CSV table of N, CA and C in Angstrom, one decimal:
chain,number,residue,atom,x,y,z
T,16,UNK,N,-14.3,-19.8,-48.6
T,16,UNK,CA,-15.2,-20.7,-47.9
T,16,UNK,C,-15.6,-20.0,-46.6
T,17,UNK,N,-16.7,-19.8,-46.5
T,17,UNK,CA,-17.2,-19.3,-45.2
T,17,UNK,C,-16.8,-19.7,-43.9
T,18,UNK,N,-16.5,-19.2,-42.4
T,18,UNK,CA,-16.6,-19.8,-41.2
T,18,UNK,C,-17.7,-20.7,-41.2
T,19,UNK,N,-17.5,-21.5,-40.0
T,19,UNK,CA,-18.5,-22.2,-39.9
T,19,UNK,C,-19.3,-21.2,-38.2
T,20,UNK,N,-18.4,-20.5,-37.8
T,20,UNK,CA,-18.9,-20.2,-36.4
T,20,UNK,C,-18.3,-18.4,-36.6
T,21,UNK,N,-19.4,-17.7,-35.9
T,21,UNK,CA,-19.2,-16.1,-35.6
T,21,UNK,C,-18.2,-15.8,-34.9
T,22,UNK,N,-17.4,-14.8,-34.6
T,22,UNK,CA,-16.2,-14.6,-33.7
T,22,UNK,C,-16.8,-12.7,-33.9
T,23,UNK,N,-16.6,-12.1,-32.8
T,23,UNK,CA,-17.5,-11.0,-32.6
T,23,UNK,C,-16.2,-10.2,-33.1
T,24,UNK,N,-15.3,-9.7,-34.1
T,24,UNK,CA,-14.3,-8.9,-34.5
T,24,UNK,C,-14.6,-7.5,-34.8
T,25,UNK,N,-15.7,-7.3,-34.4
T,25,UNK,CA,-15.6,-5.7,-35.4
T,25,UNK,C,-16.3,-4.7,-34.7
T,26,UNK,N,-16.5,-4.9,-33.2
T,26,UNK,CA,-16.6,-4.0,-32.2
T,26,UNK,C,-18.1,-4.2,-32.0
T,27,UNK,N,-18.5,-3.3,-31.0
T,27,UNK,CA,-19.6,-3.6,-30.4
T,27,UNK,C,-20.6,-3.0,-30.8
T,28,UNK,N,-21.1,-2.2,-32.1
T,28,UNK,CA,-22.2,-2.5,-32.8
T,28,UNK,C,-22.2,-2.7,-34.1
T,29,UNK,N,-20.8,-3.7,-34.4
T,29,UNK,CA,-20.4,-4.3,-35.6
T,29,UNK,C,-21.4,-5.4,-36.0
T,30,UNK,N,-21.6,-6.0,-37.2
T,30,UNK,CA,-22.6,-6.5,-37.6
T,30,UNK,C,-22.2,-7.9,-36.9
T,31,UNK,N,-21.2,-8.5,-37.1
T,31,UNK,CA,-20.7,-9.7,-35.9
T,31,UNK,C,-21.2,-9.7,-34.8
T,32,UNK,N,-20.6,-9.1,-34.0
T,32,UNK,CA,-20.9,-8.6,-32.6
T,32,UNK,C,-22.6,-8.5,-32.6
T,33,UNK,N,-23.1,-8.1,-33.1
T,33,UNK,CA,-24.8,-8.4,-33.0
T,33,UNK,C,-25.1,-9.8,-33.4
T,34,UNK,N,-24.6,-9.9,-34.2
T,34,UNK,CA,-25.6,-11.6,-34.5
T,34,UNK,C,-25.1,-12.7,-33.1
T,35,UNK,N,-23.5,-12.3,-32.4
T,35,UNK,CA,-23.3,-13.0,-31.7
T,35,UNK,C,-24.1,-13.3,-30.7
T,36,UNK,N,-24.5,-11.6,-30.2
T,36,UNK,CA,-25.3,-11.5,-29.4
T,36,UNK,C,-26.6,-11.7,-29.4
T,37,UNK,N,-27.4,-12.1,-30.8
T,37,UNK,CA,-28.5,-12.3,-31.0
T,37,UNK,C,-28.6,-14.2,-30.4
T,38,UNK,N,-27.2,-14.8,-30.7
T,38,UNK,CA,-27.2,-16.3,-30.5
T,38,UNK,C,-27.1,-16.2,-29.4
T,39,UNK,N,-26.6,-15.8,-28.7
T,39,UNK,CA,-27.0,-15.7,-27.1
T,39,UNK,C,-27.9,-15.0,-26.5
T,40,UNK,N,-28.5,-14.6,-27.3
T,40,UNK,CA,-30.0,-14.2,-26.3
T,40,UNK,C,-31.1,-15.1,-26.3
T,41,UNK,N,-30.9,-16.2,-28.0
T,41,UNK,CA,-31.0,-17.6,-28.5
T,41,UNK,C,-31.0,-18.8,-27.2
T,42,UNK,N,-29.9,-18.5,-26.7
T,42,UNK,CA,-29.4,-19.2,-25.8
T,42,UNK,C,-30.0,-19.5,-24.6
T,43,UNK,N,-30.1,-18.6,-24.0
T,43,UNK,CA,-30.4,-17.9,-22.5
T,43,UNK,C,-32.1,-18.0,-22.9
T,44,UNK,N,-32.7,-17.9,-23.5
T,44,UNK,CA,-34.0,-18.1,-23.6
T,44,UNK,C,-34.8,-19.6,-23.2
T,45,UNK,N,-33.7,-20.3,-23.7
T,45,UNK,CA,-34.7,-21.7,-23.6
T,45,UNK,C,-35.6,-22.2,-24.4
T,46,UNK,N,-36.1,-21.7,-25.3
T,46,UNK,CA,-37.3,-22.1,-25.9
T,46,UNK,C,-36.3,-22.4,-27.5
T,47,UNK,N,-35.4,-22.5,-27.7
T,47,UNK,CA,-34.8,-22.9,-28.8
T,47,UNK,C,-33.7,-23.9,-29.3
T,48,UNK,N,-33.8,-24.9,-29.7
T,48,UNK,CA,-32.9,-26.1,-29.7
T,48,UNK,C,-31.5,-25.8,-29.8
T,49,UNK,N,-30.5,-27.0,-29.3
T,49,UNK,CA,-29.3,-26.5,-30.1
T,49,UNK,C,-29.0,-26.8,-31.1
T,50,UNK,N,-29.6,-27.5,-32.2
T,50,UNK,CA,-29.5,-28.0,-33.6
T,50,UNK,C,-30.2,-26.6,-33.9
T,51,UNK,N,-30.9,-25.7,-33.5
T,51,UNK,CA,-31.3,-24.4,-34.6
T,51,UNK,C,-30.5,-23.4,-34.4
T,52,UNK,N,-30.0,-23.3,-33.3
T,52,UNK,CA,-29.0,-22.6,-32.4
T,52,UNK,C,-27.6,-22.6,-33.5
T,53,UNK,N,-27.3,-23.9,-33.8
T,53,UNK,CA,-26.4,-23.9,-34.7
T,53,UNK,C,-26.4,-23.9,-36.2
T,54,UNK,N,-27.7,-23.9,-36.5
T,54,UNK,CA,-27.8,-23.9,-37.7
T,54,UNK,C,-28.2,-22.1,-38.4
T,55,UNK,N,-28.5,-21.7,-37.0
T,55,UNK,CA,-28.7,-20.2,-37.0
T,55,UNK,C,-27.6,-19.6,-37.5
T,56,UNK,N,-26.6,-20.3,-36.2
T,56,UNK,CA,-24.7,-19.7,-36.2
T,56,UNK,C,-24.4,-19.9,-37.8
T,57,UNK,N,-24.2,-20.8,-38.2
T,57,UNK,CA,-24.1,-21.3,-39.7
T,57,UNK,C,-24.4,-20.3,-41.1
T,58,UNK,N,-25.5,-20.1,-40.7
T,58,UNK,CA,-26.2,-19.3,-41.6
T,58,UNK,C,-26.0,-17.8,-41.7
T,59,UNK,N,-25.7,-17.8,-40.3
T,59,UNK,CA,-25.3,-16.1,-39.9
T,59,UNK,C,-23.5,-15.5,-40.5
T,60,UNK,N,-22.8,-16.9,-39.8
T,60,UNK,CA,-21.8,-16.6,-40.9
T,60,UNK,C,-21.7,-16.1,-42.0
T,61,UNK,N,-22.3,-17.1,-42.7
T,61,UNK,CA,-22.3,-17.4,-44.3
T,61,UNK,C,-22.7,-15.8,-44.8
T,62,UNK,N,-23.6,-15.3,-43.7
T,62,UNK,CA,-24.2,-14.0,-44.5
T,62,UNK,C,-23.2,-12.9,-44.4
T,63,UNK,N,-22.4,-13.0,-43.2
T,63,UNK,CA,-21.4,-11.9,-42.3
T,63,UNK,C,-20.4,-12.3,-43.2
T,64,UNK,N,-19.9,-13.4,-43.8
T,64,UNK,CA,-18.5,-13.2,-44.3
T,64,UNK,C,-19.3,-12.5,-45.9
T,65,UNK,N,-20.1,-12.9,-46.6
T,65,UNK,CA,-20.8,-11.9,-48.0
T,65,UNK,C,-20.8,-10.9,-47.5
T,66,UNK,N,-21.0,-10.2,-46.8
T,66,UNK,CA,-21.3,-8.9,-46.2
T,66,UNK,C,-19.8,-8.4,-45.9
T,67,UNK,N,-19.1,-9.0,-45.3
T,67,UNK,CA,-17.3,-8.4,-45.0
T,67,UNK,C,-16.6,-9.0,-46.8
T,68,UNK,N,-17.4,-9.3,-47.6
T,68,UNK,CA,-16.6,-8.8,-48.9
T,68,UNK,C,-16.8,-7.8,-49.6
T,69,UNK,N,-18.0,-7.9,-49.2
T,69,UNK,CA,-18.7,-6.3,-49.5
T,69,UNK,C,-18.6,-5.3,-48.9
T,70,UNK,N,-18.0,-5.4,-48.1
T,70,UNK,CA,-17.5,-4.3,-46.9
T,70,UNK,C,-18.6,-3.7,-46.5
T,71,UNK,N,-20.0,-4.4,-45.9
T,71,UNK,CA,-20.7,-4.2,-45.3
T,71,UNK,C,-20.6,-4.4,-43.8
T,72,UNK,N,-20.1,-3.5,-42.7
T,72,UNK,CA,-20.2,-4.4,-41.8
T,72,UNK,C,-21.1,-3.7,-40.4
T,73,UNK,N,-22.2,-3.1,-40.6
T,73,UNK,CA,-23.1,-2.0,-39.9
T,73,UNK,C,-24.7,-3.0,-40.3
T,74,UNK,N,-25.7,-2.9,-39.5
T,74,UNK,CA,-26.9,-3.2,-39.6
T,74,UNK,C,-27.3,-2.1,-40.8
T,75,UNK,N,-27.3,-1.0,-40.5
T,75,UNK,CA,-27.4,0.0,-41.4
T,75,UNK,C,-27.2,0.4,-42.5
T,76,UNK,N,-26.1,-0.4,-42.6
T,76,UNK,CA,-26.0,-0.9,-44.7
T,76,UNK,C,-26.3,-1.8,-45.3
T,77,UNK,N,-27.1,-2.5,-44.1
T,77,UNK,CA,-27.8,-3.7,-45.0
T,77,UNK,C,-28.8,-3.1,-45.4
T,78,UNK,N,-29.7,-2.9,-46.8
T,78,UNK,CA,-30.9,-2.6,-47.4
T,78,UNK,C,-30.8,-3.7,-47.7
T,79,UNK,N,-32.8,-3.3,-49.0
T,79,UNK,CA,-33.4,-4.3,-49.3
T,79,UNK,C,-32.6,-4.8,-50.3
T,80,UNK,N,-32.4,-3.6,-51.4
T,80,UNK,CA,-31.3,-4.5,-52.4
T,80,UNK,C,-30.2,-5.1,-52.1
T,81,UNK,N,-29.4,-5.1,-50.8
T,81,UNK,CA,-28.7,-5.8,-50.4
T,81,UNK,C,-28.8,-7.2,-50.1
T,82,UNK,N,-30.3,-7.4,-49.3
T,82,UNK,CA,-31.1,-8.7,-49.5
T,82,UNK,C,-31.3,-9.4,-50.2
T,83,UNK,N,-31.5,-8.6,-51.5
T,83,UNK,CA,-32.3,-9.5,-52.4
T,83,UNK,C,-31.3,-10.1,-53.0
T,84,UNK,N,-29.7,-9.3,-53.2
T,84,UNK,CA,-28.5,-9.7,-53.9
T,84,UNK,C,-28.1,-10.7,-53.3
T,85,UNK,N,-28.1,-11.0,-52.3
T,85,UNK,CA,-27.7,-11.9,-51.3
T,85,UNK,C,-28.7,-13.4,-51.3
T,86,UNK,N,-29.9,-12.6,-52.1
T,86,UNK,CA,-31.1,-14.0,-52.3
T,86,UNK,C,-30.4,-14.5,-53.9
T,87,UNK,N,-30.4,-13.9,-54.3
T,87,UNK,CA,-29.9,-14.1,-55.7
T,87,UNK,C,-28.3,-14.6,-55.9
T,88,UNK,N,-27.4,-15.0,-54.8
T,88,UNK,CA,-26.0,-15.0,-54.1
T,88,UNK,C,-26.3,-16.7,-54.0
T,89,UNK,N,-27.5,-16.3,-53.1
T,89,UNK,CA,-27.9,-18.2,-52.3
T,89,UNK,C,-28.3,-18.9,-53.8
T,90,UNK,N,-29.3,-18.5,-54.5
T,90,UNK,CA,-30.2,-19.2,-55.6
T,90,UNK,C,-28.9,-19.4,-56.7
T,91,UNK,N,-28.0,-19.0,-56.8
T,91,UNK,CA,-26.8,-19.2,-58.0
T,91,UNK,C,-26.2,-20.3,-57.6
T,92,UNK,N,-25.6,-20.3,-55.9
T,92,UNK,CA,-24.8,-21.5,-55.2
T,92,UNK,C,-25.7,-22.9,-55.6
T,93,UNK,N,-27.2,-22.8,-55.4
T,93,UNK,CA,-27.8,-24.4,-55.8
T,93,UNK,C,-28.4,-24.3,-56.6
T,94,UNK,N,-28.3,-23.5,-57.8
T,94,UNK,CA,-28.8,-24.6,-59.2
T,94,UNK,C,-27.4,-25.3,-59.4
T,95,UNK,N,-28.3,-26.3,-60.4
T,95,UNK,CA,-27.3,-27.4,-60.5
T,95,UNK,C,-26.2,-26.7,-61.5
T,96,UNK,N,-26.5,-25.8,-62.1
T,96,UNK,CA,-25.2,-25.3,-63.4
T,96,UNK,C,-23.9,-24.3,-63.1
T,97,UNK,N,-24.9,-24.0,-62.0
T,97,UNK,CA,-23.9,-22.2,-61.4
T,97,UNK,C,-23.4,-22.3,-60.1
């Protein structure tokens, strides 16, 4: 089951650690609610724990086919059969 919230563990240009810091730049801006704020966090998890089973944990190892597996990861979770 995924976190619900980021915890920056994997040093400071670990893929954690950047999303963290992307939600606080989120933050500090103002022009962004905290209902998207959180729903950002939410989402970012969800992708960072898929990514730490895959032992992805670098911006840099994310490619496109890594995306698209991860689109095809989401579209399995909501049909109704899989």
């Amino acid at each position: 089951m995924p976190r619900k919230y980021l915890e920056p563990t994997d040093g400071p240009q670990g893929l954690r650690t950047l999303m963290v810091r992307y939600l606080e730049w989120m933050k500090v801006t103002a022009t962004f609610t905290e209902a998207t704020i959180r729903g950002r966090e939410q989402s970012l998890a969800y992708f960072a724990d898929w990514c730490a089973e895959r032992t992805i944990g670098r911006t840099q190892d994310i490619t496109r086919p890594t995306l698209e597996r991860y689109q095809r990861h989401l579209f399995a979770l909501r049909k109704a059969d899989g």
